[in-house]
Amino acid sequence: MQSNLDPFRPPDLVITNAVVAPCVTPRATPGLSAEIRRATMLVRDGRVVEVLPASDVRRSWADVAQIDAAGYLVTPGLVDSHTHPVFAGNRADEFERRIAGEKYLDIAQNGGGILRTVIATRAASDDELERLVRGRLARALSFGITTVEAKSGYGLDTENELRALRVLKRATSGQPVDVVPTFLGAHVFPREYRHDRAAYIEKIVKEMIPEIAFDGLAAFCDVFVDDGAFSVDEARTVFAAAARSGLKPKMHADQLSCTHAAELAAEVGATSADHLERISPEGIDALAKARVVAVLLPGAALGPGDHLVAPARKLLAAGVKVAVATDLNPGTSMTENLLLMGSLACMRYGMSPSEALYAITHAAANAVGLETRVGSLEAGKEADFVLWGVRSVAELFYHFGVSHAVRVWKGGREVTF
Ligand code: NIG
Ligand code: FE
């Protein structure tokens, strides 16, 4: 780090004439720009050295690689802080049925839903699953995403949960997107244990978590706490085991019903509590006090058909750090398009474009415990950044549904996508 910041060593890459949004602090006030116009960014040894306003540029670096951004926007590489990419098959027919009025939980109770994807995922070979995950990571990169949190959760037995995490690890090698693995064996109860929930929890606690921790296959342990999934008490048991094995807690909380899962997230010191469409006022206070990051998933809020709006403004007003993610999964949110989620955060949740960008960069890095490495463009952070074909943060979300990524760098190296 010291040598990286040595002021006498020249940078090895200079980006000039850029509109840089460094995402160092959130800009809560709508209209208050978070952009530095005509900025220059210096990169050395794969890390950011400095972002300078043009008027501060003190030297010219004649022999150094330079990129003229021509007045276009540069931001940190995006961080997708909640995805479920390890699955086979698709549920397009359920999408159609929900549009025709059927309910997500009714479909799940009648042979569809998560358990249907479990059947398809168990039946897929390792190679097939790896190919699917690689495709999803490549699509994420095309939207300017350089770090992804990725969950298991469509195996739901020891063999298949471990297999999902191993396949994920293999799919990560030889491609540029960093993956933070999360164990989600507590997604729903598998068919085999429908009538003996305690036995499945025992499997998670005594077999899955110790083996996953021993093999270093996950950084986090997530539990889906909801009606039709795990109760608050069952989740507490899972998190106690995770803590003993060094897996940090994350949660699907207060999505389909208010079970006061957010309060549990605060109690166990979760890194993040995700979804939160039905969070209570007490839950909001609890997250603020315990400094749990809220991860909002506007795609998944549309998916089940009830079109709920997570209380983004209330969370922000309470001082909660708010991230936004895709929730890429075959049931409720079949998308890798994190920019579109930023647009939905603006248009449906009343977040300003600057808040939305912060939510898919710096706050998202907080949600996966990587805030000291990625998520903002400041001295010492990894030089993960994107040159976009737009000239402002507002324009990034205003023109929605497409990828504006033109060039992407990971650790100071340009990557192709
Ligand atoms: O995040 N909430 C739980 N899990 C997913 C849905 C998964 C599925 O339907 O396959 C979610 O929305
Ligand atoms: Fe999810």
Coordinates of N, CA and C and ligand atoms in Angstrom, one line a residue, residues 82 84 151 252 275 297 327, ligand 2:
H82 N -26.5 -9.3 -4.1 CA -27.5 -10.4 -3.8 C -27.9 -11.1 -5.1
H84 N -28.7 -15.3 -7.0 CA -28.8 -16.8 -6.8 C -28.5 -17.4 -8.2
K151 N -25.3 -17.0 -4.1 CA -25.8 -17.9 -3.1 C -26.0 -19.3 -3.7
H252 N -32.7 -13.1 4.1 CA -33.8 -12.7 3.4 C -34.9 -12.3 4.4
H275 N -34.4 -7.5 0.9 CA -35.8 -7.5 0.6 C -36.5 -6.3 1.3
L297 N -34.4 -5.0 -3.4 CA -34.4 -5.8 -4.6 C -35.6 -5.5 -5.4
D327 N -31.0 -9.6 -7.2 CA -31.6 -10.9 -6.7 C -31.8 -11.9 -7.9
Ligands
FE2 FE -32.9 -13.7 -2.9

